[in-house]
Tab-separated table of C-alpha atoms in Angstrom:
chain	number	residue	atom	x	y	z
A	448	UNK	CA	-9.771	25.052	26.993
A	449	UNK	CA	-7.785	22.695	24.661
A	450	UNK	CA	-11.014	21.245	23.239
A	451	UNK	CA	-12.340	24.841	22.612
A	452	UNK	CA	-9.509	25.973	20.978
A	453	UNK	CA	-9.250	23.190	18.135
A	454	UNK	CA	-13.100	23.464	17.602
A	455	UNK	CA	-11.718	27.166	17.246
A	456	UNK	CA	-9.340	26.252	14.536
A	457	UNK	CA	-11.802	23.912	13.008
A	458	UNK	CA	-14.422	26.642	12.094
A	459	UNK	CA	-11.934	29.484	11.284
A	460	UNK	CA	-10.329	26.411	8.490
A	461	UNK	CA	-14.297	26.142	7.424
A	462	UNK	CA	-14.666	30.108	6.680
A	463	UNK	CA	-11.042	30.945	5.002
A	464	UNK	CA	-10.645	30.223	1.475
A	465	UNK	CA	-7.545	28.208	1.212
A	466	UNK	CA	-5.329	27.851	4.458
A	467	UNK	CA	-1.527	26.243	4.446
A	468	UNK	CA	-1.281	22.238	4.637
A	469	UNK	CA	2.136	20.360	5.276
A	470	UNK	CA	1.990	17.331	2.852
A	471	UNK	CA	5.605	16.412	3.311
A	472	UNK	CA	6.698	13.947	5.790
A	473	UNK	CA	9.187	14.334	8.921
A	474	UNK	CA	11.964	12.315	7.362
A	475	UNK	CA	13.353	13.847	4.903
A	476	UNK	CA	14.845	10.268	3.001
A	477	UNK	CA	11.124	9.857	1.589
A	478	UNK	CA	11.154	13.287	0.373
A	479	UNK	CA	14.497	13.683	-1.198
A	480	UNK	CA	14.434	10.324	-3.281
A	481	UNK	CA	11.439	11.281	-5.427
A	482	UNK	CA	11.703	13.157	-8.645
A	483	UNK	CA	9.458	15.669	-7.670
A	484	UNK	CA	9.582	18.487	-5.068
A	485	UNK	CA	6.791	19.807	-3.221
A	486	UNK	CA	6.298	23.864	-3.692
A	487	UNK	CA	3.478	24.766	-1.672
A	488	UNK	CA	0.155	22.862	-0.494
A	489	UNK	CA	-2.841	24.717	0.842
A	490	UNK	CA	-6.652	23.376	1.606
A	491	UNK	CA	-9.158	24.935	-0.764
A	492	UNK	CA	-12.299	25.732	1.421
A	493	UNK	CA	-15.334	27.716	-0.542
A	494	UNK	CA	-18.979	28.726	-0.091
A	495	UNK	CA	-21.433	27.833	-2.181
A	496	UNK	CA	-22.094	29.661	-5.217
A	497	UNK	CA	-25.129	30.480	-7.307
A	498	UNK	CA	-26.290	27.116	-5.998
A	499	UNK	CA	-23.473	25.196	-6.511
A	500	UNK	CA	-21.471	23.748	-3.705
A	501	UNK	CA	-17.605	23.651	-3.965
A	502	UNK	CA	-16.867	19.482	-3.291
A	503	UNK	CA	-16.044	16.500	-4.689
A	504	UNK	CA	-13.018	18.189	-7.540
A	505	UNK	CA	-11.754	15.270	-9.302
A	506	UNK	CA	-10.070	17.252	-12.126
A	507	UNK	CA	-8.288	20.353	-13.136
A	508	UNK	CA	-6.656	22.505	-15.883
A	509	UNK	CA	-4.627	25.378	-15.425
A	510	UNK	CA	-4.470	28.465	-18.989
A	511	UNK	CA	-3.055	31.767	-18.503
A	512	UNK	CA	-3.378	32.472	-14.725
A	513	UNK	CA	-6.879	30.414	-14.793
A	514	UNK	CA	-8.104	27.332	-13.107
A	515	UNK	CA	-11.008	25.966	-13.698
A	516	UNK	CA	-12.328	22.466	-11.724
A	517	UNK	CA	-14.373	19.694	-12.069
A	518	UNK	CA	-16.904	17.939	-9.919
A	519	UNK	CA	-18.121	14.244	-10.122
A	520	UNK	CA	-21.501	15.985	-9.262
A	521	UNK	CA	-21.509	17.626	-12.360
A	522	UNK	CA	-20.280	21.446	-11.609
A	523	UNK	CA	-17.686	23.215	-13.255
A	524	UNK	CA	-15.888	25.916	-11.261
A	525	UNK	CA	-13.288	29.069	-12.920
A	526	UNK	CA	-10.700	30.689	-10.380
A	527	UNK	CA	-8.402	32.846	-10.881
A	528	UNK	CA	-5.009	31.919	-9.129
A	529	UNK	CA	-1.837	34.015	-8.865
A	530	UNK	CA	1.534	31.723	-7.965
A	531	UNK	CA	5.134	33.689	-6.773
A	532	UNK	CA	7.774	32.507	-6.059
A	533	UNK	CA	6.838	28.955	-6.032
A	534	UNK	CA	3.372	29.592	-3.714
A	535	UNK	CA	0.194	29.999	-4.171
A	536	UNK	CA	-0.575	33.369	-3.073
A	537	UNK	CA	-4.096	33.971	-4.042
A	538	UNK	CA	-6.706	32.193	-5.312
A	539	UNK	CA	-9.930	33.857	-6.354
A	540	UNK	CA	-13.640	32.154	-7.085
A	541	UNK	CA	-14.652	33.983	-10.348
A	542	UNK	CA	-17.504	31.596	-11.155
A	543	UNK	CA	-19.476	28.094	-11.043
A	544	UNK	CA	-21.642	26.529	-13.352
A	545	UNK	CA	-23.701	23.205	-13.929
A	546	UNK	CA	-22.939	21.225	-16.599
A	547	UNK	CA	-25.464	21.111	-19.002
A	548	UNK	CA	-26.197	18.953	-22.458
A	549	UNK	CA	-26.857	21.072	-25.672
A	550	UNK	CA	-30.004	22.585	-24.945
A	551	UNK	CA	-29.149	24.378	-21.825
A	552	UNK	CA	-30.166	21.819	-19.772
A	553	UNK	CA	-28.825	20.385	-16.448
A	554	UNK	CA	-27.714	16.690	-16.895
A	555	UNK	CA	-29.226	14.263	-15.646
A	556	UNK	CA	-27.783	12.266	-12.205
A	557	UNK	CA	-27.433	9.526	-13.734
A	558	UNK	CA	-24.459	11.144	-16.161
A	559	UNK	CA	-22.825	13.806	-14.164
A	560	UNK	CA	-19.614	11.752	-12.993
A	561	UNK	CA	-17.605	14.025	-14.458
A	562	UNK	CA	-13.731	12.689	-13.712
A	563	UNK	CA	-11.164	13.657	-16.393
A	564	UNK	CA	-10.573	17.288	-17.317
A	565	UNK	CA	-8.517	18.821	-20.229
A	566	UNK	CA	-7.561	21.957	-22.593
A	567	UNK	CA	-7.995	21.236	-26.138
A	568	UNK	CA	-8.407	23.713	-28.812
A	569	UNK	CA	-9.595	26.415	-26.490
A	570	UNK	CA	-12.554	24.435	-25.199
A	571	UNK	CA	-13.071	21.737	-22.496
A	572	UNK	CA	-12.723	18.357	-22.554
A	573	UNK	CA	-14.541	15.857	-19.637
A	574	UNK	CA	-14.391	12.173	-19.289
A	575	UNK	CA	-17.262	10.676	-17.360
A	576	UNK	CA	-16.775	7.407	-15.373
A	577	UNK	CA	-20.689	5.955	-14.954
A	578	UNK	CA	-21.956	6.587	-18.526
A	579	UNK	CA	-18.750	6.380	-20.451
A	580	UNK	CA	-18.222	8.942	-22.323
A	581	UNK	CA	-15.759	12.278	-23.363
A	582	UNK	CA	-17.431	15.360	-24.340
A	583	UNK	CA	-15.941	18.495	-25.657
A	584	UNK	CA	-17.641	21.755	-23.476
A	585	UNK	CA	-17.423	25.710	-23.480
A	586	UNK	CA	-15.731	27.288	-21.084
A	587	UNK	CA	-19.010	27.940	-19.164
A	588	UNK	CA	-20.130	23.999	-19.095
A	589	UNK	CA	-22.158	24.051	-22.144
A	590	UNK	CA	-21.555	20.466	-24.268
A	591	UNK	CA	-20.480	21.128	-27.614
A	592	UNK	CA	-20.317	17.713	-29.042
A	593	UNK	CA	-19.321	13.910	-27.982
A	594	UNK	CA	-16.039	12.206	-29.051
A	595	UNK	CA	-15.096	9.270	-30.974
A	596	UNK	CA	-13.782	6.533	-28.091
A	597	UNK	CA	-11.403	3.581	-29.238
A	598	UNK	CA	-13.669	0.750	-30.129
A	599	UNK	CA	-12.052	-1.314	-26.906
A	600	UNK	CA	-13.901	1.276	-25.317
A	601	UNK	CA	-17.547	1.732	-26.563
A	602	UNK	CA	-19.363	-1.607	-24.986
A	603	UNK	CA	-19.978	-1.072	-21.537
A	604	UNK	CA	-19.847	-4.255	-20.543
A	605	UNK	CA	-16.169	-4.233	-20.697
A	606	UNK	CA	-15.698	-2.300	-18.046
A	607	UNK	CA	-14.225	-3.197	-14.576
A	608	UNK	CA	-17.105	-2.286	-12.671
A	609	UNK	CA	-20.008	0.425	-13.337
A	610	UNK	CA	-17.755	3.012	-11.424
A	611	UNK	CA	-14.092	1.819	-12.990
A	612	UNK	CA	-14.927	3.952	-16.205
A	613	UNK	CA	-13.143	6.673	-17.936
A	614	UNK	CA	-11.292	8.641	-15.634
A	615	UNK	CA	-8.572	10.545	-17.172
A	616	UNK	CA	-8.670	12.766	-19.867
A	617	UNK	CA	-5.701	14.786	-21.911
A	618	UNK	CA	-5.342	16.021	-25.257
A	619	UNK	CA	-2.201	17.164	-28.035
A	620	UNK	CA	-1.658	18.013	-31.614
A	621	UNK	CA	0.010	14.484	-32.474
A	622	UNK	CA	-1.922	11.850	-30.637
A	623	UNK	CA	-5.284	14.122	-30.258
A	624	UNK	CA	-7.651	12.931	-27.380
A	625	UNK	CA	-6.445	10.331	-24.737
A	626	UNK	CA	-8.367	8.634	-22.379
A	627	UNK	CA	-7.858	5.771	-20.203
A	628	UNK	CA	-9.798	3.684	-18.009
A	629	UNK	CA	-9.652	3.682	-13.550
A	630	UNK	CA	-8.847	0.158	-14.282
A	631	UNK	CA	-7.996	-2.566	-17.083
A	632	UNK	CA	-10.801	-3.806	-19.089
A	633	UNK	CA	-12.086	-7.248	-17.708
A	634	UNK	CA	-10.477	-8.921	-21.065
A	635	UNK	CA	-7.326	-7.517	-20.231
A	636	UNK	CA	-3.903	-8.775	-18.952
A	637	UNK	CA	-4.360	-6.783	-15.078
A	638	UNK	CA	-0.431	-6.285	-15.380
A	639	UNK	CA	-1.008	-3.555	-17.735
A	640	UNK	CA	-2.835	-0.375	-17.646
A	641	UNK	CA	-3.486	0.992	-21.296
A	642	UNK	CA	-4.102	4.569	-23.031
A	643	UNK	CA	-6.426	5.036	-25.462
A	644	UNK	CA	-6.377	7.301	-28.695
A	645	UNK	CA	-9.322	6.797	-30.922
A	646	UNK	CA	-7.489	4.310	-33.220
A	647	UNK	CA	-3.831	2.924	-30.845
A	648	UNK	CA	-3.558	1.989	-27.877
A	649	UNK	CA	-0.334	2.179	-25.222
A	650	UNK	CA	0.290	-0.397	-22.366
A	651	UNK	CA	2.325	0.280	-19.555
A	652	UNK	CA	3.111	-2.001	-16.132
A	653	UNK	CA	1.622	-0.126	-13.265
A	654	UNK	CA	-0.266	-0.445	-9.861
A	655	UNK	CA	-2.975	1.084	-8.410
A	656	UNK	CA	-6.120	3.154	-10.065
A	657	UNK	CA	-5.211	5.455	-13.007
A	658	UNK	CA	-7.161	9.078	-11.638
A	659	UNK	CA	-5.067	11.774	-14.159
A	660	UNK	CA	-3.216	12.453	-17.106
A	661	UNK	CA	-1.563	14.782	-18.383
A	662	UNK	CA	0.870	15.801	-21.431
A	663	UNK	CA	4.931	16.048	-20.188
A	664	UNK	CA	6.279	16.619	-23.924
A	665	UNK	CA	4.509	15.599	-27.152
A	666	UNK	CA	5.751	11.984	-27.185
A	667	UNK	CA	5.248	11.476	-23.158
A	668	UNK	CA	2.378	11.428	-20.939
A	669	UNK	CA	2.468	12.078	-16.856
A	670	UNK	CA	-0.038	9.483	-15.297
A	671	UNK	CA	-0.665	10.093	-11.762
A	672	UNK	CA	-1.996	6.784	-9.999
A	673	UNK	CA	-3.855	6.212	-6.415
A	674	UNK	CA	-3.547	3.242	-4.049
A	675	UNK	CA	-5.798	3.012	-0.773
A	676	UNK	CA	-6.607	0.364	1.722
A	677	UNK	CA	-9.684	0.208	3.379
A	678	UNK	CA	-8.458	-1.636	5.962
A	679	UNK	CA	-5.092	-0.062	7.533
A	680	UNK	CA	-6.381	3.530	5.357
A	681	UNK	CA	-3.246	3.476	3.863
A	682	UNK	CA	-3.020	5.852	0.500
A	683	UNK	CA	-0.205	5.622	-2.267
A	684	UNK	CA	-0.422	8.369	-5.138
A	685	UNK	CA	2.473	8.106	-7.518
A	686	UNK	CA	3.147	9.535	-10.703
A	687	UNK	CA	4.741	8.198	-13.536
A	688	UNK	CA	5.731	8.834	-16.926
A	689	UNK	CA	4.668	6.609	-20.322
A	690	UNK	CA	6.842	7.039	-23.477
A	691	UNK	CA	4.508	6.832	-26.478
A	692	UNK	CA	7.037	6.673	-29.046
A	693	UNK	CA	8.964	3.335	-27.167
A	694	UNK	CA	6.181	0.939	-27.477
A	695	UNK	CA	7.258	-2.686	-28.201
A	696	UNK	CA	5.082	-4.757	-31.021
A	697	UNK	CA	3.215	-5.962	-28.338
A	698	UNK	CA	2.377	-2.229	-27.727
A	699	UNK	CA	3.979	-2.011	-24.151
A	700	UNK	CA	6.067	1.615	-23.636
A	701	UNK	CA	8.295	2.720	-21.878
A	702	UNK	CA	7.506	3.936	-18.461
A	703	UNK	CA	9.123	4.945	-15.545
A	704	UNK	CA	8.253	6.153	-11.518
A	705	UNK	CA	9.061	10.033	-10.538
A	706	UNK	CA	7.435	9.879	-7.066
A	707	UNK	CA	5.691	7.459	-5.128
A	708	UNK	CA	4.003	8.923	-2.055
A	709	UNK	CA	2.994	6.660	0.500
A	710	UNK	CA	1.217	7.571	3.495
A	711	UNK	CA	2.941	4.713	5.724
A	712	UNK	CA	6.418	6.944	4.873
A	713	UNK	CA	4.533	9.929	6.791
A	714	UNK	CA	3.200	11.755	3.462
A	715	UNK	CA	-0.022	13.542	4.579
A	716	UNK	CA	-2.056	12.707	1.737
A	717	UNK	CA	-5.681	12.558	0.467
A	718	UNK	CA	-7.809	11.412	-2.330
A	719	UNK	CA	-5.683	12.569	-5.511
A	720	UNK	CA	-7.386	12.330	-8.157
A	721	UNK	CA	-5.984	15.824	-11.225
A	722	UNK	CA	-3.126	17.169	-12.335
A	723	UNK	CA	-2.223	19.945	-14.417
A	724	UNK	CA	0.539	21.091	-16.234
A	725	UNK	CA	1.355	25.065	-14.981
A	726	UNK	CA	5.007	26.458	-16.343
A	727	UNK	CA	7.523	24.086	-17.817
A	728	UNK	CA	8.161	21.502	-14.816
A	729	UNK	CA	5.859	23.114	-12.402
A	730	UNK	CA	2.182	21.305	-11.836
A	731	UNK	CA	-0.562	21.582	-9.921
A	732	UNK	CA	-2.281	18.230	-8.149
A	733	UNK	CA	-5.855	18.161	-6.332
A	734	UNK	CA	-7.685	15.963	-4.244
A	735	UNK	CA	-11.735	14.593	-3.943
A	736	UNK	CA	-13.263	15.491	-0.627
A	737	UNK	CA	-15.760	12.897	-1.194
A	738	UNK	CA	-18.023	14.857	0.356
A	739	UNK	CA	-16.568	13.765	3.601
A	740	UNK	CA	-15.749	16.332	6.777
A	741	UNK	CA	-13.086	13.834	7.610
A	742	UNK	CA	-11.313	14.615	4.405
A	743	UNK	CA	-9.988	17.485	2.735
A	744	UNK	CA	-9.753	18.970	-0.739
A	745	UNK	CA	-6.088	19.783	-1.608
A	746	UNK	CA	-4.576	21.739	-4.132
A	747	UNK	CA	-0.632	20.750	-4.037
A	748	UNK	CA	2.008	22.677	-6.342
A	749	UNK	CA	4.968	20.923	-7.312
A	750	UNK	CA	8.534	20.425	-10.137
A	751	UNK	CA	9.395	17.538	-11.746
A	752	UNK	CA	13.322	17.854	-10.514
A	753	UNK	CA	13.871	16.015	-14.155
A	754	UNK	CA	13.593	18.796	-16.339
A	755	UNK	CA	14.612	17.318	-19.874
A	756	UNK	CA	11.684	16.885	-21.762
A	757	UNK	CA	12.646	14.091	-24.652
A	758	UNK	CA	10.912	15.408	-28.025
């Protein structure tokens, strides 16, 4: 009767569309010590749509009561979410679509690793890790042109590995399009993770896999970082903050941790890999699936308890 009643549970999680999710761990020391406190978590579980399966999200950006993800299979999905009181409430599937190169036309496998996702000038920007690249697109997943990358950036060859590429994507008036790689260049000091603008660049000390970034004030960007171990499975997602106006000649900034979540502390995570920025210290984080049934795709609200945003 047990075993029927979790393979129960099990389905009914399959058919709702998001269902309640406990990231937080027992002890309440790991919790309380980061800068950040959890609002809500739920699991996002949808059918597919016009074709399109709901999987793999590896990025998202929140405008005006919308949310629209992004696969690394090359899909592009709009919701429409409604948050009170510090919950998500509802969250509604308005549309999917394919991504698709100027002409209307589905991209190819071979460039649909679509990672980073950002707002900028009322129009979509995605970073793609295989075939390096960032591409401004329409609301509906239609590319509208390619953007200049940092020199440091355009040969290939300097990446990590074929699937280390560019992973993050975020956008303002002052510093315009920045990108970084999942991991330093091979001519790089390791020590250092850097951010990319088309013509600077900003180093920071950091460890772990840069998956997100995203704007906290004009001069300072969130980066939100994943750790995992094959091995014990351990995963470590922490978030940090780079001041781009505190750079050394050497062009190291400024950084500091707001929340290191580590899964040996109890933390119930998953594959982390967007963030958002929702109301003035509220975001919203997701997770990759992978694709996996052993896995989940999370969508985790959450305040930065530091709420002075330096200029």
């Amino acid at each position: 009767m047990k075993y029927f009643f979790f393979v129960l549970l099990f389905f009914l999680q399959l058919h709702a569309q998001i269902t309640a999710y406990k990231i937080t761990p027992d002890n309440t020391l790991h919790v309380t010590k980061q800068k950040l406190k959890i609002l809500d978590a739920k699991i996002l579980h949808f059918e597919t749509k016009k074709g399109i399966p709901f999987h793999e999200i590896s990025d998202l950006v929140y405008e005006d009561g919308f949310v629209y993800f992004v696969s690394d299979q090359g899909y592009l999905y709009k919701f429409l979410i409604n948050i009170t009181d510090g919950k998500i409430t509802d969250l509604q599937y308005l549309d999917a679509y394919f991504l698709k190169n100027k002409k209307g036309k589905q991209l190819k496998k071979k460039k649909r690793d679509a990672e980073g996702l950002a707002l900028c000038k009322n129009n979509l920007l995605i970073s793609f890790e295989r075939k390096q690249r960032i591409c401004l697109y329409s609301k509906n997943g239609i590319k509208i042109k390619k953007v200049k990358l940092h020199q440091d950036l355009q040969n290939k060859d300097k990446y990590a590995s074929k699937n280390k590429g560019l992973e993050s994507v975020t956008c303002n008036d002052r510093y315009g399009v920045v990108t970084a790689p999942e991991l330093p260049l091979k001519n790089a000091n390791v020590k250092y993770h850097t951010l990319y603008t088309k013509n600077q660049i900003f180093k920071f000390s950091a460890e772990g896999s840069i998956v997100s970034l995203e704007f906290f004030s004009e001069n300072t960007v969130l980066v939100l970082l994943r750790d995992f171990s094959y091995l014990t499975r351990r995963r470590v997602t922490t978030l940090m903050k780079v001041y781009l106006d505190r750079c050394r000649a050497s062009r190291v900034c400024k950084s500091e941790v707001l929340a290191r979540l580590d899964s040996s502390n109890g933390w119930k995570l998953d594959n982390f890999e967007g963030l958002t920025h929702v109301d003035t210290n509220r975001y919203l984080m997701v997770s990759d699936d992978n694709e996996n049934m052993l896995q989940k795709t999370l969508l985790v609200l959450f305040e930065i308890k530091d709420t002075f945003k330096k200029p």
